[in-house]
Amino acid sequence: MIVAMQEKATEDQIDAVIDALVEAGVNVHRTTGASQTILAAVGQTSNLDPHKFELLSGVLYVHRISSPYKLAGRGFRPEGTVVEFRNGVKIGNQRVAVMAGPCSIENHDQIFETAARVKAAGGTFLRGGAFKPRSSPYAFQGMGIPGLKLMREAADAHGLLTVSEVMEISQIEPMFPYIDLYQVGARNMQNFNLLRELGQVRKPVLLKRGIAATIEELLLSSEYIMAGGNYNVILCERGIRTYETATRNTMDISAIPIVKKLSHLPIVGDPSHGTGRRDMVAPMARAAVAAGADAILVEVHPNADKAASDAAQTLYLEQFDQLMCELRVIASAVGREL
Ligand code: PEP
Ligand code: MN
């Protein structure tokens, strides 16, 4: 349930409404906007009577939300969430961010060369997996923390931020110094214990959609993180499993405007995992920006054919340069910049 306070509501009136909600047995999350305060009641709200709260002084209206995600719902922050990072980088504003790098961090030269090219082309985040969720236990599993150290050095040398996947709770703390954004992979979208723990962390989380997850399930998973107090969640459409076999996954471009409508959280398009094919990455990246994505996540590697993981979907450096030029044109055509 959302309680929207009147523009001129006093602190005493707001406190009285919070007290009444707490007394009714629900948790209250407060958002103070430029002109209005919004109170989101979370928990057992089904037996609350909205009219009772509507009559409290200073209340403009009370809205019962039927959707089960309250903190992630658009109504909680109608103006949209902007996630802020070091270096003044923001995700969720006018500027479309680009996160690029190899699927896996492999060695010093690979990650340093990639960082230089990502920066030169206008990217803001260096991506690279150190803990890899591979379908086969015999496939390369990632370099772990030494890999993250390398990626941090490469990113710092070029003024980039870093994003990398966290697969389990025990990795959260050791990863913390080396990354700016925790990635929760498709396979862990419903690892609720991991999500709850990330709710306690004071660092943004990139939450990828599971291969068989509905948009509502994605938003409910983000709710787990936000319910812990970490509101800096960025969602990611990375393709879902369908009956189509022409691509590795089916990139659900429509998820982007749907999420924008249902939620205030920023959304990223990942056309690399979304298609699994190098030749399809650029068209789907362009489509994602045109559809309103706040950032693009792509895999790129100095020797893409020999990448230790996801080689088939990894862009050559020259393809990445070309894509960045194209995305600039698309972004400006839809009133954004890159
Ligand atoms: C990745 O980003 O390399 C990755 C494994 O992503 P996903 O969880 O979307 O498969
Ligand atoms: Mn990958």
Short mmCIF file of N, CA, C and O in Angstrom, two decimals, residues 217-279:
data_model
loop_
_atom_site.label_atom_id
_atom_site.label_comp_id
_atom_site.label_asym_id
_atom_site.label_seq_id
_atom_site.Cartn_x
_atom_site.Cartn_y
_atom_site.Cartn_z
N GLU A 217 8.50 -12.19 -11.85
CA GLU A 217 9.45 -12.88 -10.97
C GLU A 217 10.76 -12.10 -10.85
O GLU A 217 11.38 -12.05 -9.78
N LEU A 218 11.18 -11.48 -11.96
CA LEU A 218 12.39 -10.64 -11.91
C LEU A 218 12.18 -9.49 -10.91
O LEU A 218 13.04 -9.22 -10.06
N LEU A 219 11.02 -8.86 -10.99
CA LEU A 219 10.76 -7.73 -10.09
C LEU A 219 10.64 -8.20 -8.64
O LEU A 219 11.09 -7.52 -7.71
N LEU A 220 10.07 -9.38 -8.43
CA LEU A 220 9.97 -9.91 -7.06
C LEU A 220 11.36 -10.21 -6.50
O LEU A 220 11.63 -10.02 -5.32
N SER A 221 12.26 -10.68 -7.38
CA SER A 221 13.63 -10.93 -6.91
C SER A 221 14.32 -9.63 -6.53
O SER A 221 15.06 -9.58 -5.55
N SER A 222 14.07 -8.57 -7.31
CA SER A 222 14.67 -7.28 -6.95
C SER A 222 14.12 -6.80 -5.61
O SER A 222 14.82 -6.15 -4.83
N GLU A 223 12.89 -7.16 -5.34
CA GLU A 223 12.25 -6.77 -4.08
C GLU A 223 13.00 -7.37 -2.88
O GLU A 223 13.10 -6.74 -1.83
N TYR A 224 13.52 -8.58 -3.04
CA TYR A 224 14.31 -9.20 -1.96
C TYR A 224 15.50 -8.32 -1.59
O TYR A 224 15.83 -8.16 -0.42
N ILE A 225 16.16 -7.77 -2.62
CA ILE A 225 17.35 -6.95 -2.35
C ILE A 225 16.92 -5.63 -1.72
O ILE A 225 17.48 -5.18 -0.71
N MET A 226 15.88 -5.04 -2.27
CA MET A 226 15.43 -3.73 -1.77
C MET A 226 14.84 -3.82 -0.37
O MET A 226 14.99 -2.90 0.43
N ALA A 227 14.19 -4.94 -0.06
CA ALA A 227 13.58 -5.09 1.26
C ALA A 227 14.65 -5.06 2.35
O ALA A 227 14.37 -4.71 3.50
N GLY A 228 15.89 -5.40 1.99
CA GLY A 228 16.98 -5.34 2.96
C GLY A 228 17.55 -3.94 3.10
O GLY A 228 18.42 -3.70 3.92
N GLY A 229 17.09 -3.01 2.27
CA GLY A 229 17.55 -1.62 2.39
C GLY A 229 18.47 -1.19 1.26
O GLY A 229 18.87 -0.03 1.20
N ASN A 230 18.85 -2.11 0.38
CA ASN A 230 19.70 -1.72 -0.75
C ASN A 230 18.80 -1.41 -1.95
O ASN A 230 18.32 -2.30 -2.64
N TYR A 231 18.58 -0.12 -2.18
CA TYR A 231 17.68 0.31 -3.25
C TYR A 231 18.40 0.48 -4.59
O TYR A 231 17.78 0.82 -5.58
N ASN A 232 19.71 0.27 -4.58
CA ASN A 232 20.48 0.46 -5.81
C ASN A 232 20.53 -0.82 -6.62
O ASN A 232 21.55 -1.51 -6.69
N VAL A 233 19.40 -1.13 -7.23
CA VAL A 233 19.29 -2.34 -8.03
C VAL A 233 19.08 -1.93 -9.49
O VAL A 233 18.31 -1.00 -9.79
N ILE A 234 19.80 -2.61 -10.37
CA ILE A 234 19.66 -2.39 -11.81
C ILE A 234 19.27 -3.73 -12.41
O ILE A 234 19.89 -4.76 -12.11
N LEU A 235 18.23 -3.75 -13.22
CA LEU A 235 17.76 -5.00 -13.79
C LEU A 235 18.43 -5.25 -15.14
O LEU A 235 18.96 -4.32 -15.75
N CYS A 236 18.39 -6.49 -15.61
CA CYS A 236 19.02 -6.79 -16.90
C CYS A 236 18.22 -7.85 -17.67
O CYS A 236 17.96 -8.93 -17.15
N GLU A 237 17.87 -7.49 -18.90
CA GLU A 237 17.27 -8.46 -19.82
C GLU A 237 18.40 -9.10 -20.60
O GLU A 237 19.15 -8.42 -21.30
N ARG A 238 18.55 -10.42 -20.49
CA ARG A 238 19.66 -11.13 -21.13
C ARG A 238 19.18 -12.34 -21.94
O ARG A 238 19.94 -13.24 -22.22
N GLY A 239 17.91 -12.30 -22.31
CA GLY A 239 17.39 -13.39 -23.12
C GLY A 239 16.79 -14.49 -22.26
O GLY A 239 17.27 -14.75 -21.16
N ILE A 240 15.75 -15.10 -22.79
CA ILE A 240 15.07 -16.18 -22.08
C ILE A 240 15.06 -17.43 -22.95
O ILE A 240 15.25 -17.36 -24.16
N ARG A 241 14.81 -18.57 -22.34
CA ARG A 241 14.77 -19.84 -23.07
C ARG A 241 13.38 -20.01 -23.69
O ARG A 241 12.37 -19.94 -22.98
N THR A 242 13.35 -20.16 -25.00
CA THR A 242 12.07 -20.40 -25.68
C THR A 242 12.23 -21.63 -26.57
O THR A 242 13.27 -22.30 -26.54
N TYR A 243 11.26 -21.90 -27.42
CA TYR A 243 11.37 -23.04 -28.33
C TYR A 243 12.26 -22.73 -29.52
O TYR A 243 12.58 -23.59 -30.32
N GLU A 244 12.69 -21.48 -29.67
CA GLU A 244 13.52 -21.09 -30.82
C GLU A 244 14.94 -21.61 -30.65
O GLU A 244 15.52 -21.47 -29.58
N THR A 245 15.48 -22.20 -31.72
CA THR A 245 16.84 -22.73 -31.63
C THR A 245 17.84 -21.94 -32.48
O THR A 245 19.04 -22.22 -32.46
N ALA A 246 17.36 -20.94 -33.24
CA ALA A 246 18.26 -20.16 -34.11
C ALA A 246 19.22 -19.31 -33.30
O ALA A 246 20.30 -18.93 -33.79
N THR A 247 18.84 -18.97 -32.08
CA THR A 247 19.70 -18.19 -31.19
C THR A 247 19.84 -18.96 -29.88
O THR A 247 19.01 -19.80 -29.55
N ARG A 248 20.90 -18.61 -29.12
CA ARG A 248 21.14 -19.30 -27.84
C ARG A 248 19.98 -19.04 -26.87
O ARG A 248 19.53 -19.93 -26.15
N ASN A 249 19.52 -17.79 -26.84
CA ASN A 249 18.36 -17.40 -26.06
C ASN A 249 17.52 -16.47 -26.92
O ASN A 249 17.97 -16.03 -27.97
N THR A 250 16.32 -16.18 -26.47
CA THR A 250 15.48 -15.22 -27.20
C THR A 250 15.54 -13.90 -26.45
O THR A 250 15.08 -13.81 -25.31
N MET A 251 16.14 -12.90 -27.09
CA MET A 251 16.29 -11.58 -26.45
C MET A 251 14.92 -10.90 -26.40
O MET A 251 14.35 -10.58 -27.45
N ASP A 252 14.40 -10.74 -25.20
CA ASP A 252 13.05 -10.18 -25.06
C ASP A 252 13.14 -8.65 -24.97
O ASP A 252 13.14 -8.07 -23.88
N ILE A 253 13.20 -8.02 -26.14
CA ILE A 253 13.31 -6.56 -26.17
C ILE A 253 12.10 -5.91 -25.50
O ILE A 253 12.21 -4.87 -24.84
N SER A 254 10.94 -6.56 -25.63
CA SER A 254 9.74 -5.95 -25.06
C SER A 254 9.80 -5.86 -23.54
O SER A 254 9.10 -5.07 -22.92
N ALA A 255 10.67 -6.68 -22.93
CA ALA A 255 10.81 -6.60 -21.46
C ALA A 255 11.29 -5.21 -21.04
O ALA A 255 10.99 -4.75 -19.93
N ILE A 256 12.03 -4.54 -21.94
CA ILE A 256 12.61 -3.23 -21.56
C ILE A 256 11.51 -2.18 -21.33
O ILE A 256 11.42 -1.63 -20.22
N PRO A 257 10.63 -1.92 -22.32
CA PRO A 257 9.57 -0.96 -22.03
C PRO A 257 8.57 -1.45 -20.98
O PRO A 257 8.00 -0.63 -20.25
N ILE A 258 8.40 -2.77 -20.86
CA ILE A 258 7.47 -3.28 -19.83
C ILE A 258 8.03 -2.98 -18.44
O ILE A 258 7.33 -2.47 -17.57
N VAL A 259 9.31 -3.28 -18.26
CA VAL A 259 9.93 -3.00 -16.95
C VAL A 259 9.87 -1.50 -16.66
O VAL A 259 9.61 -1.08 -15.53
N LYS A 260 10.12 -0.68 -17.67
CA LYS A 260 10.08 0.78 -17.49
C LYS A 260 8.71 1.22 -16.98
O LYS A 260 8.59 2.16 -16.21
N LYS A 261 7.69 0.55 -17.47
CA LYS A 261 6.33 0.92 -17.07
C LYS A 261 6.02 0.42 -15.66
O LYS A 261 5.43 1.13 -14.86
N LEU A 262 6.43 -0.80 -15.36
CA LEU A 262 6.06 -1.41 -14.09
C LEU A 262 6.95 -0.98 -12.93
O LEU A 262 6.54 -1.01 -11.78
N SER A 263 8.20 -0.61 -13.25
CA SER A 263 9.18 -0.37 -12.19
C SER A 263 9.93 0.95 -12.40
O SER A 263 10.00 1.46 -13.51
N HIS A 264 10.49 1.44 -11.31
CA HIS A 264 11.33 2.66 -11.39
C HIS A 264 12.80 2.30 -11.55
O HIS A 264 13.65 3.18 -11.67
N LEU A 265 13.11 0.99 -11.52
CA LEU A 265 14.53 0.59 -11.56
C LEU A 265 15.08 0.69 -12.98
O LEU A 265 14.38 0.40 -13.95
N PRO A 266 16.36 1.06 -13.11
CA PRO A 266 16.97 1.10 -14.44
C PRO A 266 17.06 -0.31 -15.02
O PRO A 266 17.10 -1.30 -14.29
N ILE A 267 17.09 -0.40 -16.34
CA ILE A 267 17.20 -1.70 -17.00
C ILE A 267 18.29 -1.68 -18.07
O ILE A 267 18.40 -0.73 -18.83
N VAL A 268 19.05 -2.78 -18.08
CA VAL A 268 20.18 -2.94 -18.99
C VAL A 268 19.82 -4.02 -20.01
O VAL A 268 19.16 -5.00 -19.68
N GLY A 269 20.28 -3.85 -21.25
CA GLY A 269 20.11 -4.89 -22.25
C GLY A 269 21.43 -5.62 -22.47
O GLY A 269 22.47 -4.98 -22.63
N ASP A 270 21.40 -6.94 -22.45
CA ASP A 270 22.60 -7.75 -22.68
C ASP A 270 22.38 -8.59 -23.94
O ASP A 270 21.85 -9.70 -23.88
N PRO A 271 22.75 -8.04 -25.11
CA PRO A 271 22.51 -8.76 -26.36
C PRO A 271 23.51 -9.89 -26.59
O PRO A 271 23.30 -10.71 -27.50
N SER A 272 24.58 -9.98 -25.80
CA SER A 272 25.55 -11.06 -25.97
C SER A 272 24.94 -12.38 -25.53
O SER A 272 24.87 -13.34 -26.30
N HIS A 273 24.46 -12.41 -24.26
CA HIS A 273 23.80 -13.62 -23.79
C HIS A 273 22.40 -13.73 -24.40
O HIS A 273 21.85 -14.81 -24.53
N GLY A 274 21.85 -12.57 -24.78
CA GLY A 274 20.51 -12.54 -25.36
C GLY A 274 20.41 -13.27 -26.69
O GLY A 274 19.33 -13.74 -27.06
N THR A 275 21.53 -13.34 -27.42
CA THR A 275 21.49 -14.01 -28.73
C THR A 275 22.48 -15.17 -28.82
O THR A 275 22.24 -16.14 -29.53
N GLY A 276 23.64 -15.02 -28.14
CA GLY A 276 24.67 -16.06 -28.21
C GLY A 276 25.44 -16.06 -29.52
O GLY A 276 26.24 -16.96 -29.76
N ARG A 277 25.19 -15.06 -30.37
CA ARG A 277 25.83 -15.01 -31.69
C ARG A 277 26.42 -13.63 -31.94
O ARG A 277 25.71 -12.64 -31.92
N ARG A 278 27.71 -13.63 -32.26
CA ARG A 278 28.44 -12.38 -32.50
C ARG A 278 27.75 -11.50 -33.55
O ARG A 278 27.67 -10.29 -33.41
N ASP A 279 27.19 -12.12 -34.60
CA ASP A 279 26.60 -11.32 -35.68
C ASP A 279 25.24 -10.74 -35.30
O ASP A 279 24.71 -9.90 -36.02
#
